[in-house]
PDB file of C-alpha atoms in Angstrom:
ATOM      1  CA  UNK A  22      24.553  12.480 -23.440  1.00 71.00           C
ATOM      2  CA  UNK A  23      22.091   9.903 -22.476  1.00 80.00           C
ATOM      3  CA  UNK A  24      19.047  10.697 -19.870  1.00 88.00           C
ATOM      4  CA  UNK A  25      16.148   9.112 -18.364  1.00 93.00           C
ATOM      5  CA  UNK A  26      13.542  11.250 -17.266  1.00 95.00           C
ATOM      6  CA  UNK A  27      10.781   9.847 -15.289  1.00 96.00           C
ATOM      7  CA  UNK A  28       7.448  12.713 -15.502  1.00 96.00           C
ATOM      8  CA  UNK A  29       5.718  11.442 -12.253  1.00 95.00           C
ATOM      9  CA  UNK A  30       7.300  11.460  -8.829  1.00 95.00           C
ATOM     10  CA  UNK A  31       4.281  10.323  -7.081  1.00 97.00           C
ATOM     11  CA  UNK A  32       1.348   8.088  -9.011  1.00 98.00           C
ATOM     12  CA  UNK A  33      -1.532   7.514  -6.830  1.00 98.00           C
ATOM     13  CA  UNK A  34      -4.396   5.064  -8.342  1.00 98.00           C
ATOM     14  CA  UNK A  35      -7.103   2.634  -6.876  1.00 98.00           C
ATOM     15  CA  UNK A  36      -7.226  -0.784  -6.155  1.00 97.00           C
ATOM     16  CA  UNK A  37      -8.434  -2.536  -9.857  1.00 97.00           C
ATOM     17  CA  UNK A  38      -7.913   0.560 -12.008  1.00 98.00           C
ATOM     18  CA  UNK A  39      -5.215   0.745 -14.546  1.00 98.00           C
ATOM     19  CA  UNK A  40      -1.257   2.512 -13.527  1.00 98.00           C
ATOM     20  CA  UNK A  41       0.743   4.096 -16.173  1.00 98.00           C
ATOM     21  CA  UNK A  42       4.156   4.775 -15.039  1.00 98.00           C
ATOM     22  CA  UNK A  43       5.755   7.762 -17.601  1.00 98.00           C
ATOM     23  CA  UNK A  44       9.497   7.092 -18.661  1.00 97.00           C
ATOM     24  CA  UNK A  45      11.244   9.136 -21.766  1.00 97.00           C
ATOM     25  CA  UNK A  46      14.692   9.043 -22.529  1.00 94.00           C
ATOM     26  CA  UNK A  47      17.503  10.371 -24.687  1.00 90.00           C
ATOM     27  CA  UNK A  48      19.813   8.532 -26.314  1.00 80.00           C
ATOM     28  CA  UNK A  49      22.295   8.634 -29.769  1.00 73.00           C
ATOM     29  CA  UNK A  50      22.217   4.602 -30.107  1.00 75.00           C
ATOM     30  CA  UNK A  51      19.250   1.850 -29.579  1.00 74.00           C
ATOM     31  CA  UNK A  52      19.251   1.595 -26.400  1.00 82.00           C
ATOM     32  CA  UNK A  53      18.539  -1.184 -23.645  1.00 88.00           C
ATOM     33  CA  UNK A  54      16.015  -0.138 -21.178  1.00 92.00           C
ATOM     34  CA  UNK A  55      14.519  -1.464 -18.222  1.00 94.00           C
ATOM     35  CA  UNK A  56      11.914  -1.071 -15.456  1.00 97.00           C
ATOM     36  CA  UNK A  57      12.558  -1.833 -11.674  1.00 97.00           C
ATOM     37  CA  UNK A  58      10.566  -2.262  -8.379  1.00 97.00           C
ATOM     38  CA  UNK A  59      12.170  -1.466  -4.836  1.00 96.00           C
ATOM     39  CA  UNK A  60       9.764  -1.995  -1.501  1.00 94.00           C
ATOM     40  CA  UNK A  61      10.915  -0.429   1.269  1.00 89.00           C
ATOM     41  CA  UNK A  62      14.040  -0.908   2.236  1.00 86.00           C
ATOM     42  CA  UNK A  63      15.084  -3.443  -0.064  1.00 90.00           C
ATOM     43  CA  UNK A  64      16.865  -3.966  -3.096  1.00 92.00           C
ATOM     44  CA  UNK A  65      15.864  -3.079  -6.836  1.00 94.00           C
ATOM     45  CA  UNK A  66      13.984  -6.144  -8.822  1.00 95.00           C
ATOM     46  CA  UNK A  67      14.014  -6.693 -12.213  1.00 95.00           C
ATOM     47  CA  UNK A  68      10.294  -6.158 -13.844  1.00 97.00           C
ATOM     48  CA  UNK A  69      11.270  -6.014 -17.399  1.00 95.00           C
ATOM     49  CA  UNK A  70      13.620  -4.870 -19.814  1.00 92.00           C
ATOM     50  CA  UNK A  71      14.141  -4.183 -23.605  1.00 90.00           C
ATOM     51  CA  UNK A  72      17.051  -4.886 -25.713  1.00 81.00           C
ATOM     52  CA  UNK A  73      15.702  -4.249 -29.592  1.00 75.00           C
ATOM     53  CA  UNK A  74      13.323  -7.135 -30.254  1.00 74.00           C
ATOM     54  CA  UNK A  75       9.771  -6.765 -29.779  1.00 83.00           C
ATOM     55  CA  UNK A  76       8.916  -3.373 -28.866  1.00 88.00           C
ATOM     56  CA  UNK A  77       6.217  -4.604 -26.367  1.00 94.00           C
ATOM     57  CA  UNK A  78       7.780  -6.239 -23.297  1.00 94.00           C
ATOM     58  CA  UNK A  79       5.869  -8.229 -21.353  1.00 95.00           C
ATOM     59  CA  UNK A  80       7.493  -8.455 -17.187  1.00 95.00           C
ATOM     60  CA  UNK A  81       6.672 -10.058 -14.329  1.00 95.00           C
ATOM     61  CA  UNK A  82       3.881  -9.458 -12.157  1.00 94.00           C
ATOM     62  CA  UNK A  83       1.118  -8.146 -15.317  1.00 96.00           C
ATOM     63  CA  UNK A  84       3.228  -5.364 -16.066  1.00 97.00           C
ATOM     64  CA  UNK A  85       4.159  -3.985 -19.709  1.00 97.00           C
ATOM     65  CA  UNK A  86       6.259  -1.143 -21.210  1.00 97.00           C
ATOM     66  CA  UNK A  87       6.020  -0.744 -24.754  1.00 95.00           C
ATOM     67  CA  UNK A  88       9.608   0.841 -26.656  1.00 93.00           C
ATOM     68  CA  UNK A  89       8.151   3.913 -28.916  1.00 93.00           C
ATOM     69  CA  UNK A  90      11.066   5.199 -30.869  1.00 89.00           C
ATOM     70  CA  UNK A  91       9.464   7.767 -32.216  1.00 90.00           C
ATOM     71  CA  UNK A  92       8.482   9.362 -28.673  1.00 93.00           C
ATOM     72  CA  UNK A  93      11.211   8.141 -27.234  1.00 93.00           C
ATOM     73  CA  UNK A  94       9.041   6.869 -24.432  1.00 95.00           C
ATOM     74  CA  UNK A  95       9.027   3.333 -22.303  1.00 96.00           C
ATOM     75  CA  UNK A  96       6.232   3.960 -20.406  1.00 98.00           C
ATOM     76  CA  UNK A  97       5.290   1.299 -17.702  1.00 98.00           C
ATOM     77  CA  UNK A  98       1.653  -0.036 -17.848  1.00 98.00           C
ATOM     78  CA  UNK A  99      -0.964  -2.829 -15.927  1.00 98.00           C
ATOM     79  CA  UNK A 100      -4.679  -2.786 -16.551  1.00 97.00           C
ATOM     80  CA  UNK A 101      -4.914  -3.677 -12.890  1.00 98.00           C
ATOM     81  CA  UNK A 102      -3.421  -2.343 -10.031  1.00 98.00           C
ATOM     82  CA  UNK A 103      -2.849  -4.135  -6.666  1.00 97.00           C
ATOM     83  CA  UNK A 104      -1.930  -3.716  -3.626  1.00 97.00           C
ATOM     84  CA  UNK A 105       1.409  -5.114  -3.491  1.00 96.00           C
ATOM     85  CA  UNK A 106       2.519  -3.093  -6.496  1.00 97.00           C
ATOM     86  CA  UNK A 107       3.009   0.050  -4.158  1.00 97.00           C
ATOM     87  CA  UNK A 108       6.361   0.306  -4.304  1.00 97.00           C
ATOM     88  CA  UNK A 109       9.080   2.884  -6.170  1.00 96.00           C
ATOM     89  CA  UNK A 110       9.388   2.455  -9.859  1.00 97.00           C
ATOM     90  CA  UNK A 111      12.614   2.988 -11.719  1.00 96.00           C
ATOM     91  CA  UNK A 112      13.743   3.807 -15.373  1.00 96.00           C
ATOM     92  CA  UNK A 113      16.496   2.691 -16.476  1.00 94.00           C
ATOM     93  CA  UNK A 114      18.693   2.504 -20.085  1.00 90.00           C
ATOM     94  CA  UNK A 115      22.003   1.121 -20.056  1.00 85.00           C
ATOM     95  CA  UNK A 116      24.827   3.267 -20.823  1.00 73.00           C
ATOM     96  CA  UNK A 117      26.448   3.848 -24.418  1.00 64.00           C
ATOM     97  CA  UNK A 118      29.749   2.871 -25.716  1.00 60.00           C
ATOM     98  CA  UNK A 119      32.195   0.959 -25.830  1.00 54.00           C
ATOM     99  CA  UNK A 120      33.716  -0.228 -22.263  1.00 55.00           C
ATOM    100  CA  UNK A 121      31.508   0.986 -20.173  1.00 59.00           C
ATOM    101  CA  UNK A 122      31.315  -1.652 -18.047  1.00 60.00           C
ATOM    102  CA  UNK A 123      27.855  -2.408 -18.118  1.00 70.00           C
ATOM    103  CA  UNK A 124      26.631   0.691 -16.738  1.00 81.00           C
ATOM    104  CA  UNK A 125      23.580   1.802 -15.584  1.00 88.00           C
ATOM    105  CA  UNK A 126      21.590   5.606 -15.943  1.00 89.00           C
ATOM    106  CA  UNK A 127      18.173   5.727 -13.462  1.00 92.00           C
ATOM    107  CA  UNK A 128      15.756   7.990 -13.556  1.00 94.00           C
ATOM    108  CA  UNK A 129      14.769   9.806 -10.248  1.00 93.00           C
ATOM    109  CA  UNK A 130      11.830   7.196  -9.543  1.00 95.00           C
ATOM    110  CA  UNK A 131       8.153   7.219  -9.616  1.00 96.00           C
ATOM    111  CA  UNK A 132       6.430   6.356  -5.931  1.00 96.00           C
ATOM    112  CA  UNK A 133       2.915   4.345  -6.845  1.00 98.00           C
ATOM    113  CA  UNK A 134       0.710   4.207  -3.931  1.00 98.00           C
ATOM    114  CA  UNK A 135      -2.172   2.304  -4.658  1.00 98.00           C
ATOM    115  CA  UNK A 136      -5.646   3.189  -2.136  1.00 97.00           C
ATOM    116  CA  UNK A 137      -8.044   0.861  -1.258  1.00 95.00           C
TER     117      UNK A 137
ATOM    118  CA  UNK B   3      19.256 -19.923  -5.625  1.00 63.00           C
ATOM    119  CA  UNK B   4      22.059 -17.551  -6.882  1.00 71.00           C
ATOM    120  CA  UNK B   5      22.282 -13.925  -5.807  1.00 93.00           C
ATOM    121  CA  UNK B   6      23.684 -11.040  -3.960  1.00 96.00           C
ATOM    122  CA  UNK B   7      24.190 -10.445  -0.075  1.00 96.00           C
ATOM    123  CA  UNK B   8      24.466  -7.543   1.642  1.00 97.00           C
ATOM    124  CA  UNK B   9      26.073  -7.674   4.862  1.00 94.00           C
ATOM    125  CA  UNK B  10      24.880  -5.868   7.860  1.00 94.00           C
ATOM    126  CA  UNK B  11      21.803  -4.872   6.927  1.00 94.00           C
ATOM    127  CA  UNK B  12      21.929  -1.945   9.292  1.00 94.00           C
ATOM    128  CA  UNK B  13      25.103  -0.198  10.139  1.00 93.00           C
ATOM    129  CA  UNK B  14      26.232   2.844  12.650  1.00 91.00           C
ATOM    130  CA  UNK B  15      28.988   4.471  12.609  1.00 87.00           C
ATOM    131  CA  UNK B  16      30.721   7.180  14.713  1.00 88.00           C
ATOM    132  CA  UNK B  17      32.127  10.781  13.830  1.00 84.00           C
ATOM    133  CA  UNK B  18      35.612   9.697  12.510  1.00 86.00           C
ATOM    134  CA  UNK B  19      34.952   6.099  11.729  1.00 90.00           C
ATOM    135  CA  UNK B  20      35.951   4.454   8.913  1.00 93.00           C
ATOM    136  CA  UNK B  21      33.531   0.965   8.560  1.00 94.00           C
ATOM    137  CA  UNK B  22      33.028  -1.691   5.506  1.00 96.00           C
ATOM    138  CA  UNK B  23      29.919  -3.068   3.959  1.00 97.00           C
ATOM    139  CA  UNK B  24      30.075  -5.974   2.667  1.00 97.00           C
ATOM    140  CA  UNK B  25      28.949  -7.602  -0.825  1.00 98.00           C
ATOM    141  CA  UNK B  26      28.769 -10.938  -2.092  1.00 97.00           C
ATOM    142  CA  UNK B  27      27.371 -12.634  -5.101  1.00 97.00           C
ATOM    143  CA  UNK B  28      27.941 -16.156  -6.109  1.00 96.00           C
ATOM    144  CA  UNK B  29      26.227 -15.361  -9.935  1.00 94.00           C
ATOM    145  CA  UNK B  30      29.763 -15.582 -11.848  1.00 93.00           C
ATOM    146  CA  UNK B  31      29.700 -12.135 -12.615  1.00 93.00           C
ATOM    147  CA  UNK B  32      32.125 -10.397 -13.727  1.00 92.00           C
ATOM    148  CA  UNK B  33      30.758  -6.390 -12.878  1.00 92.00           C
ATOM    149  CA  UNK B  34      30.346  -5.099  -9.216  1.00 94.00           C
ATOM    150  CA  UNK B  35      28.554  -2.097  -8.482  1.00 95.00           C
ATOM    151  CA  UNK B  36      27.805   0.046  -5.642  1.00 97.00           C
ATOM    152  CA  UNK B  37      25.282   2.622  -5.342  1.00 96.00           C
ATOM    153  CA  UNK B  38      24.026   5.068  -2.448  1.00 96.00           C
ATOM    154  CA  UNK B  39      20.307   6.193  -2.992  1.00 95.00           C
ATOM    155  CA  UNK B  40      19.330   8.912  -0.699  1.00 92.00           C
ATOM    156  CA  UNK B  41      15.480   9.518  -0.053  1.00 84.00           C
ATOM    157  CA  UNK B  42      13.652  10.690  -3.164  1.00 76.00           C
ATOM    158  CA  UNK B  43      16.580  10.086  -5.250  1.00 79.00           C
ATOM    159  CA  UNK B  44      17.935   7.895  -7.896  1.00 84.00           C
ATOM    160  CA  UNK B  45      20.651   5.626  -7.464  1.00 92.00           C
ATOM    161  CA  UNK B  46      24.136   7.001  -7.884  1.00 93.00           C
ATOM    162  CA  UNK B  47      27.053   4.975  -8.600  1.00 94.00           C
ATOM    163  CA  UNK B  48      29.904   5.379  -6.380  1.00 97.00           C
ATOM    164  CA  UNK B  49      32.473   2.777  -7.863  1.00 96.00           C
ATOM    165  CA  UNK B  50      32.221   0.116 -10.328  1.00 94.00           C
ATOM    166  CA  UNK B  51      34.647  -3.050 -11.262  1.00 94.00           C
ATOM    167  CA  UNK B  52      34.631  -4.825 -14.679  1.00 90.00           C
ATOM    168  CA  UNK B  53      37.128  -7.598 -13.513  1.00 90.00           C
ATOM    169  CA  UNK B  54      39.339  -8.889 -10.394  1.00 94.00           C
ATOM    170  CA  UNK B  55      41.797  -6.363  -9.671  1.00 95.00           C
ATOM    171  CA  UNK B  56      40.284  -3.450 -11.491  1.00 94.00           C
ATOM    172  CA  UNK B  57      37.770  -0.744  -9.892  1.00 95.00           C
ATOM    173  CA  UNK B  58      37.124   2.299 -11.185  1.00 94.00           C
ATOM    174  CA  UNK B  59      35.722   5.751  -9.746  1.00 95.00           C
ATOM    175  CA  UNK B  60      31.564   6.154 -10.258  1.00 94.00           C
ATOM    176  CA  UNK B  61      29.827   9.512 -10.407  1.00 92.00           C
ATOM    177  CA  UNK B  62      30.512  10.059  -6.208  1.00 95.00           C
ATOM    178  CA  UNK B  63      33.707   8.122  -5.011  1.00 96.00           C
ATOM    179  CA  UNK B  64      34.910  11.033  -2.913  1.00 96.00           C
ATOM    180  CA  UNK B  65      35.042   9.602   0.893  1.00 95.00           C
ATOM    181  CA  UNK B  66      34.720   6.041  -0.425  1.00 97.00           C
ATOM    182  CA  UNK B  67      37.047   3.327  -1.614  1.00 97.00           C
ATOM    183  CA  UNK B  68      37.088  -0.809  -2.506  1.00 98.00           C
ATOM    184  CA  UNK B  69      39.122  -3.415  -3.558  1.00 97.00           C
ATOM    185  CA  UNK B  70      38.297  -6.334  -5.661  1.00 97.00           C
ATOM    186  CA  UNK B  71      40.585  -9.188  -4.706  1.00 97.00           C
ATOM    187  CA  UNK B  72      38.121 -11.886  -5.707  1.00 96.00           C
ATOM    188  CA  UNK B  73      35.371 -12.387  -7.837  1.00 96.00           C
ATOM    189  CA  UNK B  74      32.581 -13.107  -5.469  1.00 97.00           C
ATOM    190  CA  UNK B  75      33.406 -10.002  -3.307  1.00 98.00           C
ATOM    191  CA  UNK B  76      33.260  -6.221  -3.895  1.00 98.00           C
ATOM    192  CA  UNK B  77      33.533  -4.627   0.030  1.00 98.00           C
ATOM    193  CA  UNK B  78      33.185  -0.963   0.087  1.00 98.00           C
ATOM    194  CA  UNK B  79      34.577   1.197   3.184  1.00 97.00           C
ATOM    195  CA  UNK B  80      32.764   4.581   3.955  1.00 95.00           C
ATOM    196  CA  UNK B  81      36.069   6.600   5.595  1.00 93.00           C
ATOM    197  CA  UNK B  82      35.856   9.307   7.786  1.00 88.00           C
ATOM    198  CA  UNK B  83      36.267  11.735   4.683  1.00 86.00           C
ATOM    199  CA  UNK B  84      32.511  11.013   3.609  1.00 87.00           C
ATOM    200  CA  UNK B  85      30.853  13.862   5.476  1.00 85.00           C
ATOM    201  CA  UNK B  86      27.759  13.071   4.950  1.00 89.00           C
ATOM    202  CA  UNK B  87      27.593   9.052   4.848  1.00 91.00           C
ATOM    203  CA  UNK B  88      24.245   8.997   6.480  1.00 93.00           C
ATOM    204  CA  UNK B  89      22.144   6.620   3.131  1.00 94.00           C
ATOM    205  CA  UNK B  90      21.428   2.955   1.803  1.00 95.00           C
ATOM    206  CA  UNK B  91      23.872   0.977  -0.076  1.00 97.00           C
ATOM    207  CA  UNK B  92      23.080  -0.563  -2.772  1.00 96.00           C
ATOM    208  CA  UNK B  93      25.307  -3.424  -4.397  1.00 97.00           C
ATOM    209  CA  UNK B  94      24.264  -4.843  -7.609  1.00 95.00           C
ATOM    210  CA  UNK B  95      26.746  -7.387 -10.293  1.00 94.00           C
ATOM    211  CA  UNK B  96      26.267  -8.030 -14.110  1.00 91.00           C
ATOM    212  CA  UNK B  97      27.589 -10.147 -16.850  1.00 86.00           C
ATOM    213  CA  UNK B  98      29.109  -6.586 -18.045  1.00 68.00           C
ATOM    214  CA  UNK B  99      28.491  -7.496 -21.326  1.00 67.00           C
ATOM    215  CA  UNK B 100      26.479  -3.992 -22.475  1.00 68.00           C
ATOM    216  CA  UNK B 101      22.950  -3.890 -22.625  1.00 71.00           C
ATOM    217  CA  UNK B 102      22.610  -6.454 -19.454  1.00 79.00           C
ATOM    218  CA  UNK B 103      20.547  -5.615 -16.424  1.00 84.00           C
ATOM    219  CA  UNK B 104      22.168  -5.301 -13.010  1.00 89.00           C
ATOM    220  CA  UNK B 105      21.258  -7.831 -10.488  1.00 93.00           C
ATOM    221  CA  UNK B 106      20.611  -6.385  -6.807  1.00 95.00           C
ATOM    222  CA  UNK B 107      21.150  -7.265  -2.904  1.00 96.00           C
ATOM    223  CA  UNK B 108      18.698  -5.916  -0.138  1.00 95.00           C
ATOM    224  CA  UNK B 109      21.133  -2.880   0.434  1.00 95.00           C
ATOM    225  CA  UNK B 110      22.761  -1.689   3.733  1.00 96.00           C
ATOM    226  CA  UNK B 111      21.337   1.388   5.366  1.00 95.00           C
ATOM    227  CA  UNK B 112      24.144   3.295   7.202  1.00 94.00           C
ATOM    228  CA  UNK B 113      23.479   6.045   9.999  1.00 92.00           C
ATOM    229  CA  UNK B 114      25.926   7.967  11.996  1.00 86.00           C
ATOM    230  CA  UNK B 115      25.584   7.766  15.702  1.00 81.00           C
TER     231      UNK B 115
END
């Protein structure tokens, strides 16, 4: 069965340093897999997403993941945080099969607060 | 600009009230979703249609149910058999072609009066 796994529930880093946002997942197949952003009370935004072509996606807003097979990780990365990226961070791969409708797994979030 | 609308964007309800959230996208997508994300959680899906006229149960659909009599709109009622509807919505749409993220509204936070 497929999983996402997020290792951080709460990343807290300074103004200008780098975040790295941990994601691993499980799956049988190649999957898709994306990242999203929700602020407060708001809706989930796209930041990026990989669907088997270069395994270093580049997303809006200077953030990265990078597809390791081999680790089975799609960690989430910036060399500079700021502070409008506080926000919740979500891992996501798309679920496997045939017919299944486009559906989604998340991982339980990862809250980045980002100081001053 | 295409997208998704949530509709209210607060909502109360009282013990024993059924009430409907509404969700509208004018993308041309085929897949609805709805989620509820309670606080420090993921998302959970509570149904899911892949065409007009076609839903299909998510992971928590007890105390919930929808209808999908156009492709634009996805409404989902809360009845009075969801003990605990106290959460925000989430409604989302994709091309439903695998692989394909889901595209998001600003969600509907329901609270029992």
């Amino acid at each position: 069965a497929q999983s996402v796994t997020q290792l951080d529930s709460h990343v807290s880093v300074s103004e200008g340093t780098p975040v790295l946002l941990r994601c691993n997942y499980s799956s049988s197949y190649s999957p898709s897999l994306f990242w999203y952003v929700q602020h407060p009370n708001k809706g989930l935004q796209l930041l990026l997403k990989y669907t088997s072509a270069a395994t270093l996606v580049k997303g809006i807003n200077g953030f990265e993941a990078e597809f390791k097979k081999s680790e089975t990780s799609f960690h989430l990365t910036k060399p500079s945080a700021h502070m409008s990226d506080a926000a919740e961070y979500f891992c996501v791969v798309s679920e496997e099969g045939n017919n299944q409708g486009g559906k989604l797994i998340f991982g339980q979030g990862t809250e980045l607060s980002v100081k001053p | 600009d295409g997208g998704i609308t949530q509709s209210p964007k607060y909502l109360f309800r009282k013990e024993g009230q059924n009430v409907t959230l509404s969700c509208e996208q004018n993308l041309n997508h085929d897949a609805m979703y709805w989620y509820r994300q309670d606080p420090g959680q993921g998302l959970r899906l509570i149904y899911y249609s892949q065409i007009v006229n076609d839903f299909q149960k998510g992971d928590i659909a007890e105390g919930y149910s929808v209808s999908r009599e156009k492709k634009e709109s996805f409404p989902l009622t809360v009845t009075s058999a969801q003990k605990n509807p106290t959460a925000f919505y989430l409604c989302a749409s994709s091309t439903d072609r695998g692989g394909q993220p889901q595209h998001f509204g600003d969600g509907t936070r329901l609270s029992i009066l």
